[in-house]
Short mmCIF file of C-alpha atoms in Angstrom, two decimals:
data_model
loop_
_atom_site.label_atom_id
_atom_site.label_comp_id
_atom_site.label_asym_id
_atom_site.label_seq_id
_atom_site.Cartn_x
_atom_site.Cartn_y
_atom_site.Cartn_z
CA GLU A 303 -10.79 -18.16 -27.38
CA GLU A 304 -9.22 -14.76 -28.18
CA MET A 305 -6.07 -13.98 -30.17
CA ILE A 306 -4.54 -10.57 -29.31
CA LEU A 307 -2.73 -8.59 -31.65
CA THR A 308 -0.49 -5.04 -30.97
CA GLY A 309 -1.46 -2.41 -33.68
CA PHE A 310 -1.23 1.54 -33.78
CA VAL A 311 -3.66 4.17 -34.91
CA ASN A 312 -3.56 5.47 -38.70
CA ALA A 313 -5.79 7.32 -40.89
CA ASP A 314 -6.64 6.85 -44.47
CA LYS A 315 -6.88 10.63 -45.02
CA TYR A 316 -3.28 11.53 -43.69
CA THR A 317 -0.36 13.17 -45.96
CA LYS A 318 2.75 14.98 -45.60
CA LEU A 319 3.66 17.67 -48.34
CA TYR A 320 6.69 18.60 -49.55
CA PHE A 321 7.73 21.58 -52.76
CA PRO A 322 8.95 19.98 -55.57
CA THR A 323 11.98 22.13 -55.59
CA SER A 324 13.80 24.25 -53.37
CA GLY A 325 13.33 27.81 -52.88
CA LYS A 326 11.81 30.55 -50.47
CA ILE A 327 8.62 31.05 -48.28
CA SER A 328 6.36 34.05 -49.68
CA TRP A 329 3.24 33.22 -47.88
CA VAL A 330 1.95 31.02 -45.39
CA TYR A 331 -2.07 31.14 -45.34
CA VAL A 332 -2.56 28.62 -42.35
CA LYS A 333 -1.39 27.76 -38.94
CA GLU A 334 -1.00 24.26 -36.84
CA GLY A 335 -4.60 23.08 -35.68
CA GLN A 336 -6.08 25.18 -38.17
CA TYR A 337 -9.14 23.38 -40.32
CA VAL A 338 -8.69 23.42 -43.85
CA LYS A 339 -11.19 22.33 -46.83
CA ARG A 340 -10.00 20.46 -49.76
CA GLY A 341 -8.36 22.71 -52.23
CA GLN A 342 -7.38 25.46 -50.02
CA ALA A 343 -4.10 26.88 -50.01
CA LEU A 344 -1.44 26.43 -47.37
CA THR A 345 1.91 27.77 -48.24
CA SER A 346 3.94 29.18 -51.36
CA LEU A 347 7.44 29.79 -52.35
CA ASP A 348 8.59 32.74 -53.82
CA LYS A 349 7.68 32.57 -57.82
CA THR A 350 10.03 35.33 -58.97
CA VAL A 351 13.14 32.70 -59.24
CA LEU A 352 11.01 29.51 -60.73
CA ASN A 353 9.39 31.89 -63.29
CA SER A 354 12.99 33.21 -64.67
CA ALA A 355 14.15 29.62 -64.42
CA TYR A 356 11.02 28.76 -66.50
CA MET A 357 11.16 31.34 -69.01
CA GLN A 358 14.92 30.40 -69.57
CA ALA A 359 14.06 27.00 -70.26
CA LEU A 360 11.49 28.30 -72.75
CA ASN A 361 13.97 30.37 -74.55
CA THR A 362 16.50 27.27 -74.58
CA TYR A 363 14.17 25.16 -75.88
CA ARG A 364 12.97 27.76 -79.11
CA ASN A 365 16.86 28.17 -79.75
CA TYR A 366 17.29 23.94 -80.25
CA GLN A 367 13.88 23.95 -81.92
CA ALA A 368 15.34 26.21 -84.89
CA ALA A 369 18.39 24.24 -84.60
CA ALA A 370 16.59 20.99 -85.35
CA GLU A 371 14.14 22.29 -87.83
CA SER A 372 17.50 23.56 -89.64
CA ALA A 373 18.91 19.93 -89.55
CA LEU A 374 15.61 18.75 -90.54
CA ASP A 375 15.27 21.04 -93.47
CA SER A 376 19.04 20.04 -94.78
CA VAL A 377 18.14 16.41 -95.03
CA LYS A 378 14.70 17.16 -96.67
CA ASP A 379 14.02 15.04 -99.80
CA HIS A 380 17.25 12.75 -98.77
CA SER A 381 15.77 9.94 -96.46
CA SER A 382 16.99 7.73 -99.33
CA ASP A 383 20.28 9.02 -99.36
CA GLU A 384 20.70 10.66 -96.11
CA THR A 385 24.95 10.60 -95.01
CA PHE A 386 25.96 9.28 -91.75
CA ALA A 387 27.29 12.80 -90.87
CA GLN A 388 24.15 14.29 -91.77
CA LYS A 389 22.11 11.68 -89.55
CA ALA A 390 24.52 12.35 -86.71
CA THR A 391 23.82 15.98 -87.09
CA ARG A 392 20.24 15.70 -87.52
CA THR A 393 19.89 13.02 -84.66
CA ALA A 394 22.31 15.35 -82.22
CA ALA A 395 19.60 18.62 -83.08
CA GLU A 396 16.65 16.28 -82.38
CA SER A 397 18.19 15.04 -79.03
CA ALA A 398 19.07 18.80 -77.81
CA ARG A 399 15.55 20.18 -79.22
CA ASP A 400 13.97 16.87 -76.88
CA SER A 401 16.20 17.44 -73.95
CA ALA A 402 15.17 21.23 -73.57
CA TYR A 403 11.56 20.25 -74.02
CA ASP A 404 11.88 17.98 -70.74
CA ALA A 405 13.58 20.73 -69.42
CA VAL A 406 10.49 23.28 -69.87
CA LYS A 407 8.07 20.81 -68.57
CA ALA A 408 10.35 20.48 -65.65
CA ALA A 409 10.14 24.42 -65.12
CA GLU A 410 6.76 24.54 -65.62
CA TYR A 411 5.91 21.70 -63.49
CA ASN A 412 7.93 23.87 -60.30
CA LEU A 413 6.60 26.99 -61.11
CA ASN A 414 3.09 25.70 -61.14
CA ASN A 415 3.52 23.64 -57.79
CA SER A 416 5.25 26.38 -56.27
CA THR A 417 1.76 26.69 -53.86
CA LEU A 418 0.84 23.74 -51.83
CA TYR A 419 -3.20 23.00 -51.22
CA ALA A 420 -4.63 20.74 -49.06
CA PRO A 421 -5.98 17.36 -51.15
CA PHE A 422 -8.44 16.81 -48.63
CA ASP A 423 -10.40 18.53 -45.54
CA GLY A 424 -8.64 18.17 -42.36
CA ILE A 425 -6.55 19.42 -39.87
CA ILE A 426 -3.10 20.88 -40.04
CA THR A 427 -1.02 18.88 -37.81
CA SER A 428 2.40 20.24 -38.52
CA LEU A 429 3.64 23.14 -40.18
CA PRO A 430 7.76 23.45 -39.74
CA TYR A 431 7.98 26.49 -41.26
CA PRO A 432 4.98 29.03 -39.94
CA ASN A 433 6.73 32.27 -41.26
CA PRO A 434 7.86 33.32 -44.63
CA GLY A 435 11.28 34.36 -45.92
CA VAL A 436 12.86 31.12 -45.09
CA ASN A 437 14.58 29.20 -47.64
CA VAL A 438 13.43 25.73 -47.77
CA GLY A 439 14.88 22.56 -49.77
CA PHE A 440 12.63 19.82 -51.56
CA THR A 441 13.08 17.35 -48.83
CA ASP A 442 11.68 19.85 -45.88
CA LEU A 443 8.50 18.78 -45.07
CA GLN A 444 6.02 21.51 -45.10
CA ALA A 445 2.92 20.46 -43.74
CA GLU A 446 0.82 17.46 -42.12
CA ILE A 447 -2.58 17.00 -42.92
CA ILE A 448 -4.99 14.49 -41.14
CA ASP A 449 -8.74 14.05 -41.30
CA PRO A 450 -9.74 12.89 -37.79
CA GLU A 451 -12.96 11.11 -39.51
CA SER A 452 -10.69 8.66 -41.40
CA ILE A 453 -8.57 7.33 -38.35
CA TYR A 454 -8.62 3.62 -37.96
CA PHE A 455 -6.75 0.85 -35.94
CA GLU A 456 -4.22 -1.04 -38.03
CA VAL A 457 -2.52 -4.28 -36.97
CA GLU A 458 -0.28 -6.98 -38.25
CA ALA A 459 -1.24 -10.67 -38.10
CA ASP A 460 1.18 -13.31 -39.46
CA GLN A 461 0.19 -16.06 -42.15
CA SER A 462 -0.65 -18.51 -38.81
CA GLU A 463 -2.94 -15.53 -37.54
CA VAL A 464 -4.68 -13.94 -40.44
CA ILE A 465 -6.41 -17.48 -41.53
CA SER A 466 -8.58 -16.73 -38.35
CA LEU A 467 -9.58 -13.55 -39.21
CA LYS A 468 -12.27 -12.54 -41.95
CA GLU A 469 -13.94 -8.85 -42.56
CA ASP A 470 -16.95 -7.64 -40.08
CA MET A 471 -15.24 -9.60 -37.38
CA PRO A 472 -16.04 -7.61 -34.04
CA VAL A 473 -12.78 -6.31 -32.48
CA ASN A 474 -12.34 -4.73 -28.68
CA ILE A 475 -9.52 -2.17 -28.68
CA ILE A 476 -7.55 -0.90 -25.70
CA LEU A 477 -5.16 1.80 -26.18
CA ASP A 478 -2.23 2.40 -24.21
CA SER A 479 -3.24 5.65 -23.46
CA PHE A 480 -6.89 4.83 -22.32
CA ARG A 481 -6.35 1.60 -20.49
CA ASP A 482 -9.83 1.82 -18.43
CA LYS A 483 -11.53 2.24 -22.01
CA THR A 484 -12.59 -0.56 -24.48
CA ILE A 485 -13.27 0.69 -28.02
CA SER A 486 -15.45 -1.26 -30.25
CA GLY A 487 -14.77 -1.85 -34.22
CA THR A 488 -14.92 -4.25 -37.12
CA VAL A 489 -12.53 -5.59 -39.46
CA SER A 490 -12.72 -3.48 -42.63
CA PHE A 491 -9.80 -4.76 -44.53
CA ILE A 492 -7.23 -7.78 -44.72
CA SER A 493 -4.68 -7.64 -47.16
CA PHE A 494 -4.43 -10.41 -49.66
CA SER A 495 -0.67 -9.65 -50.00
CA PRO A 496 2.23 -9.74 -47.44
CA THR A 497 3.31 -6.51 -46.13
CA VAL A 498 6.86 -5.15 -48.21
CA GLY A 499 9.97 -5.04 -45.91
CA GLU A 500 9.12 -7.33 -43.22
CA THR A 501 11.61 -10.43 -42.79
CA SER A 502 8.42 -12.79 -42.08
CA THR A 503 4.84 -13.09 -43.85
CA ILE A 504 2.87 -10.39 -42.54
CA TYR A 505 -0.21 -8.90 -43.47
CA LYS A 506 -2.11 -5.67 -42.63
CA VAL A 507 -5.42 -5.61 -41.29
CA LYS A 508 -7.51 -2.60 -40.77
CA ILE A 509 -9.94 -1.60 -38.05
CA GLU A 510 -12.85 0.55 -38.51
CA LEU A 511 -13.70 1.99 -35.09
CA ASP A 512 -17.16 2.75 -33.77
CA LYS A 513 -17.62 6.28 -33.47
CA GLU A 514 -20.11 5.71 -30.50
CA SER A 515 -17.66 3.81 -28.51
CA LEU A 516 -15.02 6.32 -28.75
CA GLY A 517 -17.49 8.78 -26.92
CA ASP A 518 -15.05 11.66 -26.15
CA LEU A 519 -11.60 9.95 -26.78
CA ASN A 520 -9.60 11.28 -29.35
CA PRO A 521 -7.10 8.77 -30.52
CA ARG A 522 -4.08 10.47 -32.47
CA ILE A 523 -2.08 9.06 -34.82
CA GLY A 524 0.95 6.40 -33.87
CA MET A 525 -0.73 5.56 -30.61
CA SER A 526 -0.37 2.30 -29.89
CA GLY A 527 -2.56 -0.48 -28.36
CA ASP A 528 -4.22 -4.20 -28.28
CA ALA A 529 -6.74 -5.22 -30.71
CA ARG A 530 -8.50 -8.52 -29.24
CA PHE A 531 -10.28 -10.71 -31.67
CA ALA A 532 -12.80 -13.41 -30.50
CA ILE A 533 -11.94 -16.62 -33.03
CA SER A 534 -14.57 -18.78 -31.26
CA GLU A 535 -16.96 -19.00 -27.90
CA LYS A 536 -19.46 -20.65 -26.55
CA GLN A 537 -22.85 -19.53 -24.95
CA ASP A 538 -24.09 -21.25 -21.45
CA VAL A 539 -20.96 -22.79 -20.64
CA LEU A 540 -20.42 -24.24 -17.01
CA TYR A 541 -17.28 -22.33 -15.86
CA VAL A 542 -15.16 -23.97 -12.59
CA PRO A 543 -11.95 -22.58 -11.95
CA LEU A 544 -8.81 -24.64 -12.20
CA ASP A 545 -8.20 -24.35 -8.77
CA PHE A 546 -10.94 -26.65 -8.22
CA VAL A 547 -9.91 -29.09 -10.72
CA ASN A 548 -7.87 -32.41 -9.81
CA SER A 549 -6.47 -34.99 -11.86
CA ASP A 550 -5.22 -38.46 -11.18
CA LYS A 551 -3.12 -41.11 -12.96
CA ASP A 552 -6.29 -42.53 -14.74
#
């Protein structure tokens, strides 16, 4: 008895990188198809404007810090008889100082993250802006990285199907791109919670691919296929084609 579920190729180490702010690309250190090491610099924004924004935020914070210290000094030793006007002045000064501090941290974060680094060893599969001098936004994809060694096959099983599956269960996978090749695998993970956003109760199932059975195949992210799970089987069974089986009213 088999259960067949449709799925696709995915990877544990697969990510898309973005800058936290807009700016102009100053350097691009890699190219598409290049293998990179964890921590290697990939691309960088021009830091001139970002550094200026950080210094301005820092100066503004120092100004509000001085105003807050002055307000606190004016109510010193008056904690028990502070007037409402004094309290309002002190609170406004402290709030302005705190907001200025948050602006400093945000500007510092943008400056420190103006260079993107590889989060793990892998291959650059997409680099939309390979040349410096281009203005980009914080919503623009900068680089896409995948570690081919971390690929797996992912399927989704509903609540009536997932109860028949268990970890370490053997699976045979046939990808649509390689119809004449069967890839062996084993169930490595079955989610305990349903997938968010689905209209029905669906559970994620990860299948670890057998490297030996892959051979020279090179599956890519998003490739679809079918996973065949052997739910039950019997050995040494006499098989009779249905064409030779007849029945009568008894």
